[in-house]
Amino acid sequence: MLTNNSPSSAAPSAANAAVDGPGRRAHDDAPHTAEQFARLAELRDGPERTVLRDELVALWLPMAHRIASRFRDRGESIEDLRQVAALGLVKAVDRFDPSRGAFESYAVPTITGEIKRHFRDRLWVLRVPRRVQELRNRVRVARRELTQVPGTPEPTRADIAAHTGLSEDDVRAGLEALDSFSTLSLDAELTGDDDGHNLAEIVGATDASYDVVIDREAVKAGLRRLPERERAILYMRFFEDITQSRIAERLGISQMHVSRLISRSCARVRNEALAPSRPAGHIAL
């Protein structure tokens, strides 16, 4: 984890505060580092360059943390956001060209883009209805507004409903969306489990036998409505595994006729099983 413990040569940073204009500082966390960046651009890879690079990252880390704080209450912990912002800062330091202007002008969009990319890649993995996303955002903003004063207790569902004008059911939906903003890996270890079990071990698997049961129930009515001879042919063919030629011999008809009856009966049963529900007593012809 990157921390704000800068090496020894970072000590003068307080005296080298940034001045973006005549007598005006951009931010308290924007140090004056133009000389260091110019020096960094001149150095080849090696220990000296690594030390100077780390100094610059440490000097600008408070700014990265400030940018990360803008994205709090969006389903990620502030510590995780700070780590993402720090990664963006490192990229900005490595890619910055001192001849192109001030570092802050380059770093801010770079860090912000890294955080937004993090949200895009990791969060809302599942398609969530727009209304639920809107409820989540309204609840998130309300919670922030209701806890601005230090020491304020966590607002209740009723408090948020009164503040936003939403119903408590809508607030509940928004709160649930906040808690389910990101997905868990099936390999994730269960919280509080000392045996190292993961989520995949407790999630039920699909039982293929259920599909068989569903299919049987779906075709029962259609089979009952078949003429007796056609039901008998299907039973002999699919339950007794008798060949079409043997069925033809038993019934005294041609094998081709048996084949046509099987095809017609199966098509009729299938169509009835897949058709929309019909009023009671209706029989498909």
Steps between C-alpha positions, in 0.01 A plus 500: 500500500627843414525734796584863543845435649726681256877444493741751646524727199123558515538708816526835318160442339322715759714794403449427133123539499337516159408834352280463191466870446621829641478459875240217476537136598307236309451268799671446831597154378658622173874535569742682274693222331589641158872471569470141620305397190753671276774310677304172475469544123877529470589193708542153358354197673690428817496544879512880489205521263300249707555701818395826332194334346392366840546846651272654239233234557514562875477877454191476281328219690279738706356635176424145382323431830296818461385389155414155636281655770273644231389146417420382853161344575487334160534142616877492553697564818703819516817294550441311176430825319821651634695202371348543155573873511859426603534269201376779275749737661790264431392479136481879483850541646644244260335648190522872574695717256617818681507689171122460462396715799419464870496153653170555680323573171615161375467301821143593596332357187735201504411410860131572448498283190664214689231512769217517247653208312507307827128558549423409140702178506406370844160634593147458366617183331138389475244696306304703755175682415548874459240573769692293755820685412318832548363387837847393604648838408227694684545287811878536485480880475243514781719293731792731433292813563350359821841410645695815414524602865764289684347263751164485325350149530436294190164610357213253515289397205229738621752786525612448141141471380409830667809670359450380141123478478531135399292221648672272750472214249690708244760588764538130581553425130762775481680370809500147361646632175777671698586169665495306173690750287776250423512125443692239696724240347390141559856442620464768769560361849198523728522770764544356848572149372817362653498189280567686176171415329409709198170620358491235228479226764169625639330611178265232372560346158230442242353149522438367149226269632281805557494561126376145445220548753399830340498348152287206614245726665488721191408214264261306723186679386592473134570128528164439665323670210662279235296219344553169679690340211745792477559492877572130474746554215690769694509279809638203307758713319631718782431302818536141381763591237329289232605565142260650249499181294395290803227752587375482142482118524305514828246749364479356150600824327801610299820630658462824301156550653645445848771756429243759387283438807799543733606824331148641501434403862830643625441826312150533645614437858796734460287782357245469780774501765663813357180688420372779731253390767150441370168528681392184679329250272664627182647223288752568224413338171 
